[in-house]
GROMACS .gro file of C-alpha atoms in nm:
model
  173
    1MET     CA    1 -20.771   8.704  -0.480
    2MET     CA    2 -20.401   8.513  -0.388
    3LYS     CA    3 -20.707   8.217  -0.190
    4ILE     CA    4 -20.962   8.212  -0.424
    5LEU     CA    5 -20.722   8.068  -0.681
    6THR     CA    6 -20.462   7.862  -0.412
    7ARG     CA    7 -20.839   7.731  -0.339
    8ILE     CA    8 -20.914   7.678  -0.724
    9ASN     CA    9 -20.587   7.521  -0.805
   10ARG     CA   10 -20.582   7.257  -0.517
   11ILE     CA   11 -20.979   7.126  -0.624
   12LEU     CA   12 -20.907   7.136  -0.975
   13GLY     CA   13 -20.552   6.905  -0.851
   14LYS     CA   14 -20.731   6.686  -0.680
   15ILE     CA   15 -20.939   6.648  -0.943
   16GLU     CA   16 -20.677   6.613  -1.223
   17TYR     CA   17 -20.472   6.345  -0.984
   18GLY     CA   18 -20.811   6.159  -0.945
   19ILE     CA   19 -20.830   6.077  -1.274
   20LEU     CA   20 -20.448   6.067  -1.320
   21SER     CA   21 -20.449   5.765  -1.006
   22LEU     CA   22 -20.680   5.555  -1.090
   23SER     CA   23 -20.666   5.584  -1.482
   24ILE     CA   24 -20.276   5.472  -1.476
   25LEU     CA   25 -20.401   5.204  -1.153
   26LEU     CA   26 -20.644   5.040  -1.439
   27MET     CA   27 -20.399   5.067  -1.620
   28ALA     CA   28 -20.106   4.868  -1.489
   29ALA     CA   29 -20.473   4.596  -1.332
   30LEU     CA   30 -20.541   4.593  -1.724
   31LEU     CA   31 -20.195   4.462  -1.883
   32GLY     CA   32 -20.088   4.269  -1.589
   33ALA     CA   33 -20.489   4.042  -1.630
   34ASN     CA   34 -20.423   4.015  -1.983
   35ALA     CA   35 -20.044   3.932  -1.981
   36ILE     CA   36 -20.177   3.632  -1.706
   37SER     CA   37 -20.469   3.580  -1.922
   38GLY     CA   38 -20.269   3.493  -2.241
   39ASN     CA   39 -19.997   3.291  -2.019
   40LEU     CA   40 -20.225   3.107  -1.871
   41PHE     CA   41 -20.582   3.061  -2.101
   42HIS     CA   42 -20.336   3.172  -2.423
   43SER     CA   43 -20.611   3.384  -2.462
   44SER     CA   44 -20.537   3.766  -2.398
   45ILE     CA   45 -20.842   3.975  -2.331
   46PHE     CA   46 -20.981   4.104  -2.584
   47PHE     CA   47 -21.127   4.449  -2.527
   48ALA     CA   48 -20.744   4.498  -2.294
   49ASN     CA   49 -20.564   4.723  -2.643
   50GLU     CA   50 -20.879   4.906  -2.673
   51ILE     CA   51 -20.935   5.014  -2.301
   52ASN     CA   52 -20.587   5.048  -2.236
   53GLN     CA   53 -20.552   5.370  -2.546
   54LEU     CA   54 -20.820   5.547  -2.427
   55LEU     CA   55 -20.692   5.536  -2.050
   56VAL     CA   56 -20.370   5.602  -2.233
   57LEU     CA   57 -20.493   5.923  -2.398
   58ALA     CA   58 -20.673   6.144  -2.072
   59VAL     CA   59 -20.328   5.998  -1.906
   60THR     CA   60 -20.134   6.250  -2.168
   61PHE     CA   61 -20.445   6.491  -2.166
   62ILE     CA   62 -20.555   6.512  -1.759
   63GLY     CA   63 -20.110   6.472  -1.764
   64LEU     CA   64 -20.061   6.793  -1.980
   65SER     CA   65 -20.285   6.982  -1.682
   66ASN     CA   66 -20.129   6.784  -1.398
   67ALA     CA   67 -19.697   6.871  -1.588
   68ALA     CA   68 -19.897   7.278  -1.619
   69ARG     CA   69 -19.930   7.275  -1.271
   70CYS     CA   70 -19.561   7.202  -1.163
   71GLY     CA   71 -19.405   7.365  -1.341
   72LYS     CA   72 -19.225   7.072  -1.590
   73HIS     CA   73 -19.277   7.137  -1.915
   74ILE     CA   74 -19.102   7.148  -2.174
   75SER     CA   75 -18.970   7.526  -2.179
   76MET     CA   76 -18.753   7.757  -2.433
   77THR     CA   77 -18.611   7.954  -2.087
   78ALA     CA   78 -18.178   8.049  -2.318
   79ILE     CA   79 -18.401   8.421  -2.315
   80TYR     CA   80 -18.575   8.370  -2.015
   81ASP     CA   81 -18.287   8.340  -1.829
   82ALA     CA   82 -18.076   8.671  -2.009
   83LEU     CA   83 -18.383   8.872  -1.901
   84PRO     CA   84 -18.312   9.139  -1.623
   85GLN     CA   85 -18.478   9.085  -1.329
   86LYS     CA   86 -18.731   9.342  -1.382
   87TRP     CA   87 -18.834   9.182  -1.730
   88LYS     CA   88 -18.897   8.811  -1.609
   89ARG     CA   89 -19.191   8.866  -1.445
   90ALA     CA   90 -19.440   9.094  -1.742
   91VAL     CA   91 -19.272   8.765  -1.986
   92ASN     CA   92 -19.413   8.474  -1.795
   93VAL     CA   93 -19.704   8.643  -1.744
   94ILE     CA   94 -19.780   8.734  -2.073
   95THR     CA   95 -19.648   8.365  -2.198
   96ASN     CA   96 -19.879   8.218  -1.983
   97LEU     CA   97 -20.131   8.371  -2.060
   98PHE     CA   98 -20.004   8.336  -2.440
   99VAL     CA   99 -19.994   7.938  -2.429
  100PHE     CA  100 -20.364   7.989  -2.240
  101GLY     CA  101 -20.585   8.117  -2.480
  102PHE     CA  102 -20.346   7.927  -2.712
  103LEU     CA  103 -20.493   7.620  -2.498
  104VAL     CA  104 -20.871   7.774  -2.524
  105PHE     CA  105 -20.879   7.796  -2.924
  106LEU     CA  106 -20.701   7.408  -2.919
  107THR     CA  107 -21.002   7.358  -2.738
  108ILE     CA  108 -21.320   7.508  -2.952
  109LEU     CA  109 -21.158   7.321  -3.218
  110ILE     CA  110 -21.124   6.984  -3.063
  111VAL     CA  111 -21.491   7.076  -2.934
  112GLN     CA  112 -21.579   7.162  -3.313
  113TYR     CA  113 -21.489   6.768  -3.431
  114ILE     CA  114 -21.559   6.627  -3.152
  115LEU     CA  115 -21.993   6.774  -3.269
  116ARG     CA  116 -21.902   6.657  -3.681
  117VAL     CA  117 -21.765   6.222  -3.466
  118ARG     CA  118 -22.121   6.248  -3.293
  119MET     CA  119 -22.303   6.349  -3.544
  120TYR     CA  120 -22.110   6.076  -3.796
  121GLY     CA  121 -22.176   5.838  -3.530
  122ARG     CA  122 -21.892   5.650  -3.519
  123THR     CA  123 -21.817   5.354  -3.263
  124SER     CA  124 -21.431   5.181  -3.099
  125THR     CA  125 -21.397   4.879  -3.280
  126VAL     CA  126 -21.446   4.603  -2.983
  127LEU     CA  127 -21.626   4.802  -2.688
  128ALA     CA  128 -21.838   4.940  -2.908
  129ILE     CA  129 -21.845   5.283  -2.684
  130PRO     CA  130 -21.949   5.635  -2.897
  131MET     CA  131 -21.622   5.789  -2.928
  132TYR     CA  132 -21.730   6.129  -2.880
  133LEU     CA  133 -21.772   5.982  -2.559
  134VAL     CA  134 -21.419   5.904  -2.585
  135TYR     CA  135 -21.237   6.207  -2.759
  136SER     CA  136 -21.413   6.394  -2.560
  137ILE     CA  137 -21.166   6.379  -2.281
  138VAL     CA  138 -20.872   6.599  -2.438
  139PRO     CA  139 -21.101   6.894  -2.433
  140ILE     CA  140 -21.130   6.851  -2.036
  141GLY     CA  141 -20.767   6.826  -2.026
  142CYS     CA  142 -20.663   7.114  -2.238
  143ILE     CA  143 -20.904   7.344  -2.085
  144LEU     CA  144 -20.753   7.171  -1.708
  145GLY     CA  145 -20.457   7.316  -1.835
  146ALA     CA  146 -20.567   7.616  -1.935
  147LEU     CA  147 -20.677   7.701  -1.644
  148GLN     CA  148 -20.349   7.570  -1.482
  149TYR     CA  149 -20.126   7.885  -1.705
  150LEU     CA  150 -20.393   8.167  -1.614
  151ILE     CA  151 -20.406   8.132  -1.258
  152THR     CA  152 -19.971   8.134  -1.356
  153SER     CA  153 -19.966   8.432  -1.484
  154LEU     CA  154 -20.232   8.575  -1.201
  155LEU     CA  155 -20.019   8.488  -0.915
  156SER     CA  156 -19.739   8.624  -1.155
  157PHE     CA  157 -19.887   8.937  -1.147
  158LEU     CA  158 -19.999   8.939  -0.780
  159ASP     CA  159 -19.722   8.779  -0.591
  160GLY     CA  160 -19.465   9.008  -0.622
  161ALA     CA  161 -19.226   8.859  -0.470
  162HIS     CA  162 -19.229   8.515  -0.648
  163ILE     CA  163 -19.321   8.471  -1.013
  164TYR     CA  164 -19.454   8.185  -1.080
  165THR     CA  165 -19.338   7.885  -1.332
  166GLY     CA  166 -19.638   7.680  -1.236
  167SER     CA  167 -19.896   7.718  -1.010
  168GLU     CA  168 -19.744   7.515  -0.757
  169LYS     CA  169 -19.397   7.562  -0.857
  170GLN     CA  170 -19.248   7.946  -0.876
  171GLU     CA  171 -18.925   8.121  -0.813
  172ALA     CA  172 -18.779   8.482  -0.615
  173GLY     CA  173 -18.887   8.751  -0.765
   0.00000   0.00000   0.00000
C-alpha cells in the first residue's frame, strides 16, 4: 500500500511541478515582453494583464497542492506540539482527513459555481475566453490538494515509524 501511495504521489507531483513551472515561466516571459514593449514601442501587450491574472490563479490553486505535499502550509501547532507522542499520530490523521473533506466539499461548491458561470456564458474581457474554462483550474487544484491530505493521512496511519506533515515531509513518530 505504501508503494502505491508513493507512486501516486510521485505522479501527482510531476503534474503539479509541470503546471507550476510552465505558469511561472509564462508569467515571467509575458511580464518581460510587456515591459520591453512598453519601453520600446510605448504600447503594452493588450492581453498581458488578463493572461497573467489567469496564470496567478493557476499558481495559487496548484500551489495549494504543492504546499500540502511539502508540508509547507501554515499550521497552528501549539496544541499539537504539547501533546504526548502517542496522541500526535491520531491528531495528525484526523486533521488531515478533516482538511481532505473540507477541500472535497469546497470542490463541489466551486463546480456548482462554474456550471452557473457556463450557463450564463461569461467570457473574459479582452480575449473572450469562456470563464468556466478559466475557473476550472480552481477545482483541479482543490482536488489535488485533497488528494495530498488524504495521502498524508494514510501515510501517517500506515507508517508506524513516522508521522507525515506532508506526503514528502515526515517527523519521527
